[in-house]
Short mmCIF file of C-alpha atoms in Angstrom, two decimals:
data_model
loop_
_atom_site.label_atom_id
_atom_site.label_comp_id
_atom_site.label_asym_id
_atom_site.label_seq_id
_atom_site.Cartn_x
_atom_site.Cartn_y
_atom_site.Cartn_z
CA MET C 758 0.03 0.10 0.25
CA SER C 759 2.55 2.43 -1.41
CA LEU C 760 -0.03 4.89 -3.24
CA THR C 761 -1.59 7.37 -1.43
CA PRO C 762 -5.48 6.55 -1.27
CA PRO C 763 -8.22 8.50 -2.71
CA ALA C 764 -9.84 11.32 -0.51
CA ILE C 765 -13.58 10.86 0.24
CA ILE C 766 -15.69 14.20 -0.29
CA LEU C 767 -19.34 14.00 1.33
CA ASP C 768 -21.30 16.70 0.04
CA ALA C 769 -24.08 17.80 2.26
CA PRO C 770 -24.38 14.52 4.20
CA GLN C 771 -27.59 14.87 5.84
CA LEU C 772 -26.95 12.36 9.04
CA GLY C 773 -23.78 11.61 11.59
CA GLU C 774 -24.37 8.06 11.29
CA ASN C 775 -23.70 8.08 7.83
CA ILE C 776 -20.37 10.00 8.48
CA GLY C 777 -19.23 7.95 11.02
CA ALA C 778 -20.16 4.56 8.63
CA VAL C 779 -18.27 6.23 5.97
CA ALA C 780 -15.30 6.76 8.17
CA ARG C 781 -15.03 2.86 9.22
CA VAL C 782 -15.69 2.03 5.95
CA MET C 783 -12.48 4.27 4.53
CA ALA C 784 -10.60 2.32 7.52
CA ASN C 785 -11.29 -1.04 6.44
CA PHE C 786 -9.92 -0.39 3.27
CA GLY C 787 -7.06 1.97 4.30
CA LEU C 788 -8.26 5.58 3.27
CA ALA C 789 -8.07 8.39 5.50
CA ASP C 790 -8.64 11.79 3.91
CA LEU C 791 -12.47 12.82 4.52
CA ARG C 792 -14.10 15.88 3.64
CA LEU C 793 -17.14 17.40 4.33
CA CYS C 794 -18.86 19.95 2.34
CA ARG C 795 -22.05 21.77 4.82
CA PRO C 796 -22.60 18.96 6.59
CA ARG C 797 -26.70 19.09 7.90
CA GLN C 798 -26.06 18.84 11.73
CA GLY C 799 -22.72 20.70 11.46
CA TRP C 800 -19.08 19.02 12.28
CA PRO C 801 -17.94 17.42 14.65
CA GLN C 802 -21.00 15.39 15.38
CA PRO C 803 -20.77 13.00 18.46
CA LYS C 804 -23.14 10.65 16.41
CA ALA C 805 -20.11 10.04 13.83
CA PHE C 806 -18.11 8.88 16.23
CA ALA C 807 -20.06 6.46 17.68
CA ALA C 808 -20.88 4.95 14.28
CA SER C 809 -17.53 5.07 13.51
CA SER C 810 -16.93 1.54 15.74
CA GLY C 811 -13.59 2.83 16.72
CA ALA C 812 -12.41 4.25 13.27
CA HIS C 813 -11.85 7.61 14.36
CA TRP C 814 -8.93 9.24 12.80
CA PRO C 815 -10.50 9.58 9.28
CA LEU C 816 -12.86 12.02 11.48
CA ASP C 817 -10.50 13.39 13.82
CA GLN C 818 -8.66 14.85 10.32
CA ALA C 819 -11.79 15.77 8.64
CA ARG C 820 -11.89 19.43 6.82
CA VAL C 821 -15.05 21.12 6.54
CA PHE C 822 -15.81 23.15 3.10
CA ALA C 823 -18.82 25.55 1.87
CA ALA C 824 -18.68 24.20 -1.43
CA VAL C 825 -17.39 21.25 -3.35
CA ALA C 826 -15.62 23.86 -5.51
CA ASP C 827 -13.53 24.48 -2.03
CA ALA C 828 -12.71 20.72 -1.43
CA VAL C 829 -11.59 19.67 -4.60
CA ALA C 830 -9.24 22.84 -5.04
CA ASP C 831 -5.88 21.13 -4.31
CA LEU C 832 -6.97 17.58 -6.10
CA ASP C 833 -5.92 16.55 -9.67
CA LEU C 834 -8.77 14.51 -10.81
CA VAL C 835 -12.00 13.62 -9.00
CA LEU C 836 -14.76 11.19 -9.62
CA ALA C 837 -18.53 11.42 -8.76
CA ALA C 838 -20.05 8.48 -7.25
CA THR C 839 -23.79 8.83 -8.46
CA ALA C 840 -26.45 6.32 -9.84
CA ARG C 841 -28.57 9.17 -11.52
CA PRO C 842 -28.43 9.85 -15.02
CA ARG C 843 -27.61 13.40 -15.38
CA GLU C 844 -28.01 15.80 -18.59
CA ILE C 845 -24.46 16.81 -18.34
CA PRO C 846 -21.79 15.68 -20.76
CA THR C 847 -19.59 14.11 -18.31
CA PRO C 848 -18.73 10.64 -19.31
CA ALA C 849 -19.88 7.19 -16.95
CA MET C 850 -17.78 4.52 -16.08
CA THR C 851 -18.13 1.48 -13.79
CA ALA C 852 -16.54 1.39 -10.39
CA ARG C 853 -14.37 -0.85 -11.41
CA GLU C 854 -13.05 1.33 -14.07
CA GLY C 855 -13.07 4.11 -11.84
CA ALA C 856 -10.85 2.56 -9.44
CA SER C 857 -8.01 1.79 -11.88
CA LEU C 858 -8.20 5.40 -13.05
CA LEU C 859 -7.79 6.47 -9.49
CA ALA C 860 -5.11 4.01 -9.05
CA ALA C 861 -2.95 4.73 -12.32
CA ALA C 862 -3.37 8.91 -11.52
CA ALA C 863 -1.94 8.18 -7.85
CA ALA C 864 0.75 5.66 -9.09
CA GLU C 865 1.91 9.36 -10.82
CA GLY C 866 1.50 11.37 -7.79
CA ARG C 867 -1.84 12.85 -8.48
CA ARG C 868 -4.38 14.09 -5.81
CA THR C 869 -7.41 12.14 -6.26
CA ALA C 870 -11.01 11.89 -5.07
CA LEU C 871 -14.42 10.66 -4.88
CA LEU C 872 -17.01 12.73 -4.42
CA PHE C 873 -20.52 11.36 -2.81
CA GLY C 874 -23.89 13.38 -2.91
CA GLY C 875 -26.41 13.63 0.37
CA GLU C 876 -28.80 10.98 0.96
CA ARG C 877 -31.53 12.59 -0.44
CA SER C 878 -30.74 15.15 -2.82
CA GLY C 879 -27.80 13.61 -4.90
CA LEU C 880 -24.94 15.54 -6.42
CA GLU C 881 -25.83 18.65 -8.02
CA THR C 882 -25.01 18.99 -11.55
CA ALA C 883 -23.26 22.08 -11.10
CA ASP C 884 -20.70 20.04 -9.06
CA ILE C 885 -20.79 16.58 -11.08
CA ALA C 886 -19.63 19.24 -13.96
CA LEU C 887 -16.38 19.62 -12.04
CA CYS C 888 -15.35 16.18 -12.08
CA ARG C 889 -13.68 13.98 -14.27
CA ALA C 890 -16.11 11.23 -14.53
CA ILE C 891 -19.01 9.26 -13.12
CA VAL C 892 -18.69 6.17 -11.46
CA THR C 893 -21.71 3.66 -11.19
CA VAL C 894 -22.44 0.78 -9.31
CA PRO C 895 -24.91 -1.55 -10.90
CA VAL C 896 -27.51 -1.53 -8.86
CA ASP C 897 -30.63 -3.08 -9.44
CA PRO C 898 -33.02 -0.17 -11.58
CA ARG C 899 -36.22 -1.91 -9.39
CA PHE C 900 -34.25 -0.49 -6.11
CA SER C 901 -31.24 1.69 -6.38
CA SER C 902 -30.99 3.51 -3.55
CA LEU C 903 -27.67 2.30 -2.43
CA ASN C 904 -26.58 3.41 1.05
CA LEU C 905 -24.14 6.23 0.86
CA ALA C 906 -21.74 4.01 3.37
CA GLN C 907 -22.77 1.11 0.84
CA ALA C 908 -21.76 3.07 -2.07
CA ALA C 909 -18.34 4.29 -0.47
CA ALA C 910 -17.91 0.43 1.00
CA VAL C 911 -18.51 -0.63 -2.72
CA MET C 912 -15.91 2.08 -4.21
CA ALA C 913 -13.12 1.45 -1.40
CA TYR C 914 -13.06 -1.91 -1.87
CA GLU C 915 -12.49 -1.64 -5.71
CA TRP C 916 -9.74 0.96 -4.68
CA ARG C 917 -8.47 -1.36 -2.42
CA LEU C 918 -8.25 -4.33 -5.02
CA THR C 919 -6.43 -2.02 -7.17
CA GLN C 920 -3.88 -2.34 -4.41
CA ASP C 921 -3.39 -5.78 -4.02
CA ALA C 922 -3.05 -6.62 -7.76
CA ALA C 923 0.31 -5.71 -9.58
CA ALA C 924 1.59 -1.95 -9.77
CA PRO C 925 -0.97 -0.12 -12.20
CA VAL C 926 0.81 0.59 -15.86
CA ALA C 927 1.83 4.07 -15.70
CA PHE C 928 -0.02 6.19 -18.67
CA ALA C 929 2.24 8.23 -20.75
CA ARG C 930 1.22 11.81 -19.93
CA THR C 931 3.69 13.66 -18.05
CA GLU C 932 2.45 17.06 -17.27
CA THR C 933 1.35 18.14 -14.40
CA PRO C 934 -2.00 18.41 -14.12
CA ALA C 935 -4.61 21.33 -13.62
CA ASP C 936 -5.93 20.75 -10.21
CA GLY C 937 -9.47 22.32 -9.03
CA ALA C 938 -8.09 25.47 -8.66
CA ALA C 939 -6.54 26.35 -11.83
CA LEU C 940 -9.84 24.79 -13.69
CA ARG C 941 -11.50 26.86 -11.45
CA GLY C 942 -9.83 30.29 -12.41
CA LEU C 943 -10.02 29.05 -15.86
CA PHE C 944 -13.79 28.79 -15.58
CA GLU C 945 -13.98 32.08 -13.98
CA HIS C 946 -12.08 33.96 -16.52
CA LEU C 947 -14.10 32.76 -19.38
CA GLU C 948 -17.27 33.00 -17.78
CA GLY C 949 -16.79 36.58 -17.16
CA GLU C 950 -15.66 37.83 -20.25
CA LEU C 951 -18.56 35.82 -21.95
CA ASP C 952 -20.42 37.52 -19.92
CA ALA C 953 -18.87 40.77 -20.76
CA ALA C 954 -19.32 39.90 -24.54
CA GLY C 955 -23.20 39.23 -23.55
CA PHE C 956 -22.95 35.66 -24.65
CA PHE C 957 -25.17 33.96 -22.14
CA HIS C 958 -28.42 34.53 -23.63
CA PRO C 959 -31.12 34.70 -22.41
CA PRO C 960 -30.14 34.93 -18.88
CA GLU C 961 -32.11 31.85 -17.59
CA LYS C 962 -29.85 29.63 -19.75
CA ARG C 963 -26.72 31.06 -17.95
CA ALA C 964 -26.70 28.36 -15.42
CA GLY C 965 -26.71 25.36 -17.79
CA MET C 966 -24.68 26.76 -20.62
CA VAL C 967 -21.56 27.26 -17.73
CA ARG C 968 -22.16 24.24 -16.68
CA ASN C 969 -21.90 22.49 -19.61
CA LEU C 970 -19.18 24.31 -20.56
CA ARG C 971 -17.40 23.45 -17.26
CA ALA C 972 -17.97 19.87 -17.95
CA LEU C 973 -16.62 19.76 -21.10
CA PHE C 974 -13.15 21.19 -19.93
CA SER C 975 -13.24 18.63 -16.96
CA ARG C 976 -13.44 15.74 -18.91
CA ALA C 977 -10.68 16.72 -20.81
CA ALA C 978 -8.75 16.01 -17.94
CA LEU C 979 -6.26 19.57 -18.45
CA SER C 980 -2.66 19.72 -17.88
CA ASP C 981 -1.49 23.02 -16.12
CA GLN C 982 0.11 24.15 -19.05
CA GLU C 983 -3.34 23.71 -20.74
CA VAL C 984 -5.37 25.73 -18.23
CA ARG C 985 -2.66 28.55 -19.20
CA THR C 986 -2.58 28.22 -22.69
CA LEU C 987 -6.23 28.32 -22.68
CA ARG C 988 -6.59 31.34 -20.24
CA GLY C 989 -4.45 33.11 -23.17
CA VAL C 990 -6.03 31.70 -25.66
CA ILE C 991 -9.51 33.96 -23.53
CA THR C 992 -7.08 37.14 -23.42
CA ALA C 993 -6.26 36.66 -26.67
CA LEU C 994 -9.70 36.70 -28.62
CA SER C 995 -11.05 39.23 -26.12
CA LYS C 996 -8.56 41.75 -25.31
CA GLY C 997 -6.56 40.90 -28.71
CA ARG C 998 -9.53 41.41 -31.10
CA GLY C 999 -10.21 44.65 -29.21
CA ARG C 1000 -6.75 45.76 -29.77
CA VAL C 1001 -7.02 45.26 -33.22
CA LEU C 1002 -10.35 46.90 -33.48
CA ALA C 1003 -8.55 49.86 -31.38
CA LYS C 1004 -5.79 50.04 -34.58
CA LEU C 1005 -8.32 50.40 -37.18
CA ALA C 1006 -10.11 52.86 -35.72
CA ALA C 1007 -6.71 54.63 -34.99
CA LYS C 1008 -5.72 54.43 -38.69
CA ARG C 1009 -9.15 55.58 -40.03
CA PRO C 1010 -8.79 59.26 -40.90
CA SER C 1011 -11.47 61.79 -38.54
CA PRO C 1012 -14.31 62.66 -40.00
CA MET A 1494 -30.60 -11.71 -15.00
CA SER A 1495 -31.82 -14.80 -15.16
CA LEU A 1496 -29.99 -16.61 -12.29
CA THR A 1497 -31.17 -16.83 -8.97
CA PRO A 1498 -29.46 -14.97 -6.68
CA PRO A 1499 -27.72 -16.32 -4.23
CA ALA A 1500 -29.82 -16.65 -0.44
CA ILE A 1501 -28.50 -14.58 2.02
CA ILE A 1502 -27.94 -16.63 5.82
CA LEU A 1503 -27.38 -14.15 8.59
CA ASP A 1504 -25.99 -16.61 11.70
CA ALA A 1505 -26.93 -15.36 15.00
CA PRO A 1506 -27.47 -11.22 14.09
CA GLN A 1507 -27.30 -9.21 17.10
CA LEU A 1508 -29.14 -6.17 15.99
CA GLY A 1509 -32.66 -4.94 13.47
CA GLU A 1510 -31.08 -2.59 12.17
CA ASN A 1511 -28.25 -4.75 10.64
CA ILE A 1512 -30.94 -7.16 9.31
CA GLY A 1513 -32.83 -4.03 7.79
CA ALA A 1514 -29.38 -2.75 6.27
CA VAL A 1515 -28.39 -6.32 4.86
CA ALA A 1516 -32.60 -6.22 3.26
CA ARG A 1517 -31.61 -3.11 1.99
CA VAL A 1518 -28.47 -4.15 0.08
CA MET A 1519 -29.88 -7.16 -1.42
CA ALA A 1520 -32.76 -5.12 -3.04
CA ASN A 1521 -30.06 -3.01 -4.24
CA PHE A 1522 -28.36 -5.92 -5.85
CA GLY A 1523 -30.88 -7.91 -7.10
CA LEU A 1524 -31.33 -10.53 -4.03
CA ALA A 1525 -34.30 -11.85 -2.09
CA ASP A 1526 -33.74 -15.10 -0.19
CA LEU A 1527 -32.86 -14.00 3.60
CA ARG A 1528 -32.40 -16.25 6.06
CA LEU A 1529 -31.69 -15.79 9.42
CA CYS A 1530 -30.84 -18.01 12.57
CA ARG A 1531 -31.03 -17.51 15.97
CA PRO A 1532 -31.88 -13.69 15.61
CA ARG A 1533 -30.59 -12.61 19.16
CA GLN A 1534 -33.69 -10.02 19.34
CA GLY A 1535 -36.36 -12.47 17.67
CA TRP A 1536 -38.27 -11.68 14.60
CA PRO A 1537 -39.96 -10.16 13.18
CA GLN A 1538 -37.90 -6.98 14.71
CA PRO A 1539 -39.73 -3.65 13.70
CA LYS A 1540 -36.46 -1.93 13.89
CA ALA A 1541 -35.28 -3.87 10.57
CA PHE A 1542 -37.91 -2.87 8.53
CA ALA A 1543 -37.64 0.64 9.41
CA ALA A 1544 -33.57 0.35 8.55
CA SER A 1545 -34.80 -1.07 5.47
CA SER A 1546 -35.38 1.99 3.51
CA GLY A 1547 -38.03 0.55 1.78
CA ALA A 1548 -36.90 -2.35 1.04
CA HIS A 1549 -39.30 -4.36 2.54
CA TRP A 1550 -39.48 -7.86 0.53
CA PRO A 1551 -36.68 -9.88 1.69
CA LEU A 1552 -37.96 -8.95 5.44
CA ASP A 1553 -41.37 -9.82 4.67
CA GLN A 1554 -39.75 -13.39 3.20
CA ALA A 1555 -37.23 -14.44 5.63
CA ARG A 1556 -37.42 -17.71 7.26
CA VAL A 1557 -35.83 -18.07 10.67
CA PHE A 1558 -33.53 -21.29 11.33
CA ALA A 1559 -32.42 -22.71 14.66
CA ALA A 1560 -29.31 -23.73 13.15
CA VAL A 1561 -27.25 -23.43 10.51
CA ALA A 1562 -27.42 -26.49 9.35
CA ASP A 1563 -31.10 -26.78 9.33
CA ALA A 1564 -30.74 -23.02 7.28
CA VAL A 1565 -28.81 -24.76 4.66
CA ALA A 1566 -30.53 -28.13 3.66
CA ASP A 1567 -31.99 -27.28 0.56
CA LEU A 1568 -28.80 -25.51 -1.11
CA ASP A 1569 -26.07 -26.96 -2.97
CA LEU A 1570 -23.52 -24.37 -3.06
CA VAL A 1571 -22.58 -22.28 0.38
CA LEU A 1572 -19.58 -19.51 0.63
CA ALA A 1573 -18.79 -18.84 4.58
CA ALA A 1574 -18.06 -14.74 4.66
CA THR A 1575 -15.49 -14.36 7.29
CA ALA A 1576 -12.25 -11.84 7.36
CA ARG A 1577 -11.14 -14.14 10.01
CA PRO A 1578 -8.72 -17.04 9.70
CA ARG A 1579 -9.55 -20.55 11.11
CA GLU A 1580 -8.05 -23.55 11.52
CA ILE A 1581 -10.27 -25.69 9.51
CA PRO A 1582 -9.46 -26.88 6.18
CA THR A 1583 -11.61 -25.42 4.30
CA PRO A 1584 -10.11 -23.43 1.02
CA ALA A 1585 -10.42 -19.35 1.14
CA MET A 1586 -10.76 -17.66 -1.56
CA THR A 1587 -11.39 -13.36 -2.68
CA ALA A 1588 -15.17 -12.31 -3.12
CA ARG A 1589 -14.30 -11.77 -7.15
CA GLU A 1590 -13.81 -15.76 -7.20
CA GLY A 1591 -16.33 -16.33 -4.42
CA ALA A 1592 -19.06 -14.47 -7.03
CA SER A 1593 -17.79 -16.37 -9.75
CA LEU A 1594 -18.27 -19.71 -8.46
CA LEU A 1595 -21.74 -18.64 -7.30
CA ALA A 1596 -22.61 -17.57 -10.57
CA ALA A 1597 -20.66 -20.86 -12.29
CA ALA A 1598 -23.46 -22.97 -10.00
CA ALA A 1599 -26.41 -21.28 -10.81
CA ALA A 1600 -25.81 -21.26 -14.28
CA GLU A 1601 -26.04 -25.35 -13.48
CA GLY A 1602 -29.23 -24.85 -11.69
CA ARG A 1603 -27.88 -25.13 -8.19
CA ARG A 1604 -28.80 -23.44 -4.88
CA THR A 1605 -26.51 -20.92 -3.36
CA ALA A 1606 -25.98 -18.63 -0.58
CA LEU A 1607 -23.52 -17.01 1.28
CA LEU A 1608 -23.29 -17.12 5.22
CA PHE A 1609 -22.37 -14.31 7.18
CA GLY A 1610 -21.88 -14.54 11.15
CA GLY A 1611 -22.95 -12.02 14.06
CA GLU A 1612 -21.97 -8.77 14.10
CA ARG A 1613 -19.23 -9.68 17.06
CA SER A 1614 -18.78 -13.67 17.47
CA GLY A 1615 -18.32 -13.99 13.68
CA LEU A 1616 -18.72 -17.88 12.28
CA GLU A 1617 -18.48 -20.68 14.63
CA THR A 1618 -15.82 -23.44 13.03
CA ALA A 1619 -18.61 -26.09 13.11
CA ASP A 1620 -20.93 -24.20 10.49
CA ILE A 1621 -18.12 -23.01 8.65
CA ALA A 1622 -17.16 -26.73 8.10
CA LEU A 1623 -20.76 -26.94 6.23
CA CYS A 1624 -19.39 -24.34 3.81
CA ARG A 1625 -17.86 -25.30 0.19
CA ALA A 1626 -14.98 -22.29 0.87
CA ILE A 1627 -14.73 -19.33 2.63
CA VAL A 1628 -14.60 -16.07 0.54
CA THR A 1629 -12.74 -12.49 1.92
CA VAL A 1630 -12.87 -8.86 1.57
CA PRO A 1631 -9.36 -7.67 1.05
CA VAL A 1632 -9.59 -5.01 4.24
CA ASP A 1633 -6.48 -3.36 5.91
CA PRO A 1634 -5.84 -5.27 8.41
CA ARG A 1635 -5.04 -2.56 10.99
CA PHE A 1636 -8.55 -2.18 10.52
CA SER A 1637 -10.33 -5.16 9.77
CA SER A 1638 -13.80 -5.15 11.54
CA LEU A 1639 -16.04 -5.16 8.47
CA ASN A 1640 -19.95 -4.07 9.26
CA LEU A 1641 -22.20 -7.03 8.46
CA ALA A 1642 -24.33 -4.61 6.24
CA GLN A 1643 -20.48 -3.47 4.23
CA ALA A 1644 -19.58 -7.25 3.79
CA ALA A 1645 -22.83 -7.99 2.02
CA ALA A 1646 -22.72 -5.62 0.13
CA VAL A 1647 -19.59 -6.24 -1.21
CA MET A 1648 -20.21 -9.89 -1.91
CA ALA A 1649 -23.89 -8.96 -3.64
CA TYR A 1650 -21.43 -6.24 -5.98
CA GLU A 1651 -19.34 -9.05 -6.53
CA TRP A 1652 -22.77 -11.12 -7.23
CA ARG A 1653 -24.48 -8.49 -9.37
CA LEU A 1654 -21.35 -8.25 -11.29
CA THR A 1655 -21.09 -11.46 -12.49
CA GLN A 1656 -24.71 -10.59 -14.27
CA ASP A 1657 -24.33 -7.32 -15.28
CA ALA A 1658 -20.54 -6.13 -15.70
CA ALA A 1659 -21.46 -3.08 -18.46
CA ALA A 1660 -21.89 0.36 -17.35
CA PRO A 1661 -25.94 0.97 -17.14
CA VAL A 1662 -27.01 1.88 -20.79
CA ALA A 1663 -28.86 4.49 -19.33
CA PHE A 1664 -25.71 6.61 -18.89
CA ALA A 1665 -24.98 6.01 -22.87
CA ARG A 1666 -23.86 9.58 -24.71
CA THR A 1667 -26.59 9.83 -26.79
CA GLU A 1668 -25.49 13.73 -28.00
CA THR A 1669 -24.17 13.53 -32.28
CA PRO A 1670 -20.55 13.56 -31.49
CA ALA A 1671 -18.60 16.17 -33.76
CA ASP A 1672 -17.36 14.30 -36.84
CA GLY A 1673 -13.81 15.15 -38.15
CA ALA A 1674 -15.62 17.87 -40.51
CA ALA A 1675 -16.91 19.83 -37.32
CA LEU A 1676 -13.71 20.17 -35.70
CA ARG A 1677 -11.95 21.31 -38.31
CA GLY A 1678 -14.33 23.88 -38.60
CA LEU A 1679 -13.95 24.62 -34.92
CA PHE A 1680 -9.93 24.53 -35.08
CA GLU A 1681 -9.83 26.55 -37.90
CA HIS A 1682 -12.18 29.08 -36.60
CA LEU A 1683 -10.16 29.48 -33.65
CA GLU A 1684 -6.70 29.49 -35.23
CA GLY A 1685 -7.92 32.02 -37.49
CA GLU A 1686 -9.05 34.49 -34.54
CA LEU A 1687 -5.99 33.82 -32.85
CA ASP A 1688 -4.12 34.70 -35.84
CA ALA A 1689 -6.10 38.00 -36.08
CA ALA A 1690 -5.31 38.50 -32.33
CA GLY A 1691 -1.60 37.97 -32.69
CA PHE A 1692 -1.78 35.23 -30.23
CA PHE A 1693 0.70 32.82 -31.73
CA HIS A 1694 4.08 34.70 -30.77
CA PRO A 1695 7.35 33.92 -32.05
CA PRO A 1696 5.71 32.72 -35.11
CA GLU A 1697 7.93 29.78 -35.36
CA LYS A 1698 6.18 28.04 -32.38
CA ARG A 1699 2.78 28.36 -34.47
CA ALA A 1700 2.48 25.08 -35.67
CA GLY A 1701 3.21 23.31 -31.84
CA MET A 1702 0.69 25.64 -30.35
CA VAL A 1703 -2.33 24.79 -33.21
CA ARG A 1704 -1.10 20.97 -32.16
CA ASN A 1705 -1.20 21.24 -28.88
CA LEU A 1706 -5.04 22.94 -29.00
CA ARG A 1707 -5.83 21.02 -31.29
CA ALA A 1708 -5.03 17.47 -29.03
CA LEU A 1709 -6.87 19.26 -26.61
CA PHE A 1710 -10.42 19.58 -28.08
CA SER A 1711 -9.92 16.17 -30.12
CA ARG A 1712 -9.21 14.60 -26.26
CA ALA A 1713 -12.38 15.93 -25.20
CA ALA A 1714 -14.68 13.99 -27.21
CA LEU A 1715 -16.72 16.99 -28.21
CA SER A 1716 -20.45 16.64 -29.48
CA ASP A 1717 -21.67 18.41 -32.53
CA GLN A 1718 -23.84 20.90 -30.21
CA GLU A 1719 -20.69 21.30 -27.91
CA VAL A 1720 -18.92 22.18 -31.29
CA ARG A 1721 -21.64 25.18 -32.05
CA THR A 1722 -21.32 26.05 -28.51
CA LEU A 1723 -17.41 26.91 -28.69
CA ARG A 1724 -17.52 28.31 -31.86
CA GLY A 1725 -20.62 30.79 -30.19
CA VAL A 1726 -17.77 31.06 -27.58
CA ILE A 1727 -14.80 32.42 -29.87
CA THR A 1728 -17.49 34.44 -31.62
CA ALA A 1729 -18.62 35.95 -28.59
CA LEU A 1730 -15.10 36.30 -27.14
CA SER A 1731 -13.48 37.89 -30.23
CA LYS A 1732 -16.48 40.22 -31.81
CA GLY A 1733 -18.43 40.64 -28.87
CA ARG A 1734 -15.68 42.41 -26.55
CA GLY A 1735 -14.50 44.28 -29.91
CA ARG A 1736 -18.57 45.72 -29.82
CA VAL A 1737 -18.45 46.43 -26.47
CA LEU A 1738 -15.36 49.01 -27.41
CA ALA A 1739 -16.86 50.06 -30.45
CA LYS A 1740 -19.76 51.10 -28.15
CA LEU A 1741 -17.64 52.76 -25.73
CA ALA A 1742 -15.83 54.70 -28.38
CA ALA A 1743 -19.52 55.84 -30.17
CA LYS A 1744 -20.12 57.66 -26.49
CA ARG A 1745 -16.85 59.25 -26.65
CA PRO A 1746 -17.65 62.40 -27.63
CA SER A 1747 -15.75 63.65 -30.42
CA PRO A 1748 -12.72 65.39 -30.49
#
């Protein structure tokens, strides 16, 4: 077990018991980095510690965030665990394929995580759009409501299986991956320029258009260098053309 | 899903909540035959129904037995799920190997089951001796205490994978993918605007920069709609800002 296991991010978990059950599962399968976004009952919660059956360390170290975007800021690869099909252009893979992807990334020193939604509400599409891919557990469609800790157990189990097997084959890519903060900077830069250009029209469609653009770039597994390039592209397109027009205007003879 | 799934046998389960959680897991993965040996709090237990989150049918049909030997009497192949090595000449296998064995037996019309011990005591060696093999889940030896429902979840998940390994069809992307001509149109549009904006500098680096941008967008597996959206983005950034500047210039008082 030399690779750094994925972090577990719980978005808006409702019940302390479930947070504790997730911590126990993490300990069972060798995970430790627990991140909580907006826990409904606050943090720390005594019920979580009681439900962990002694697996206190993920809870002791747990960090609380105000938003998923904050929780993923230092991460290179995040997979969204959700059973629900979404109208969002993010690719889906099996739990096993997802675990392989996490292990391959970890073998390259990447920081990875699995993102789980709240017990009732699931994940918001805006947060799924921040993820490289969706991972699904093949549940019976007649009763697809998987308990949070069970979903975490299956994913953590699949992660651990990757560590029992031979070391994963490293991918050819060697660039530094863009982390969540870098992507966020890119998104905000692009969306700010598009706002200035009047691109989002009509206004009520803005949220969906933003989500789809974010999903597209999240899916692309951008490197740090590529994020810088894209920001240069945005700047060039938005400012450069202005400069060209200004030059043309300056050359035009005054009336 | 044509094969009969394995029964789940719980020996001396202590807590109704755990029986209910197991029932929910069974429903999640398409299992239905629940057998209880000597449940500590009797049967039926209201807490089990409450914890099942609506997965009542395994509980409604549950049969109660006085001994494991009775519960397995009509079964052809029983695997004992336990994390503990025992001084007993029963072969051990992984959860995945066990699921394969169950599926192979079910395909031959054999009646199969997975046997789980109580929360604290585990399985007795006399009962393990009734089983074809032991199946183990690869837990971290530093915290090997797997919750009963989690152990059932991992085994039921592995069973279901033998029946349904493919990613859910609902997740298949339905958008029309962008073909080579659409991508070429996107590339030439982007590169033309970047040329106009003076982005490619110095000129001898243009070919490499173009190649890297094209690779980035090719990797993203764009849909036709996304190509149209990105062309709108390029137009908005390059022309929109120009319009904004032009408007500002128009408002400026003439000298």
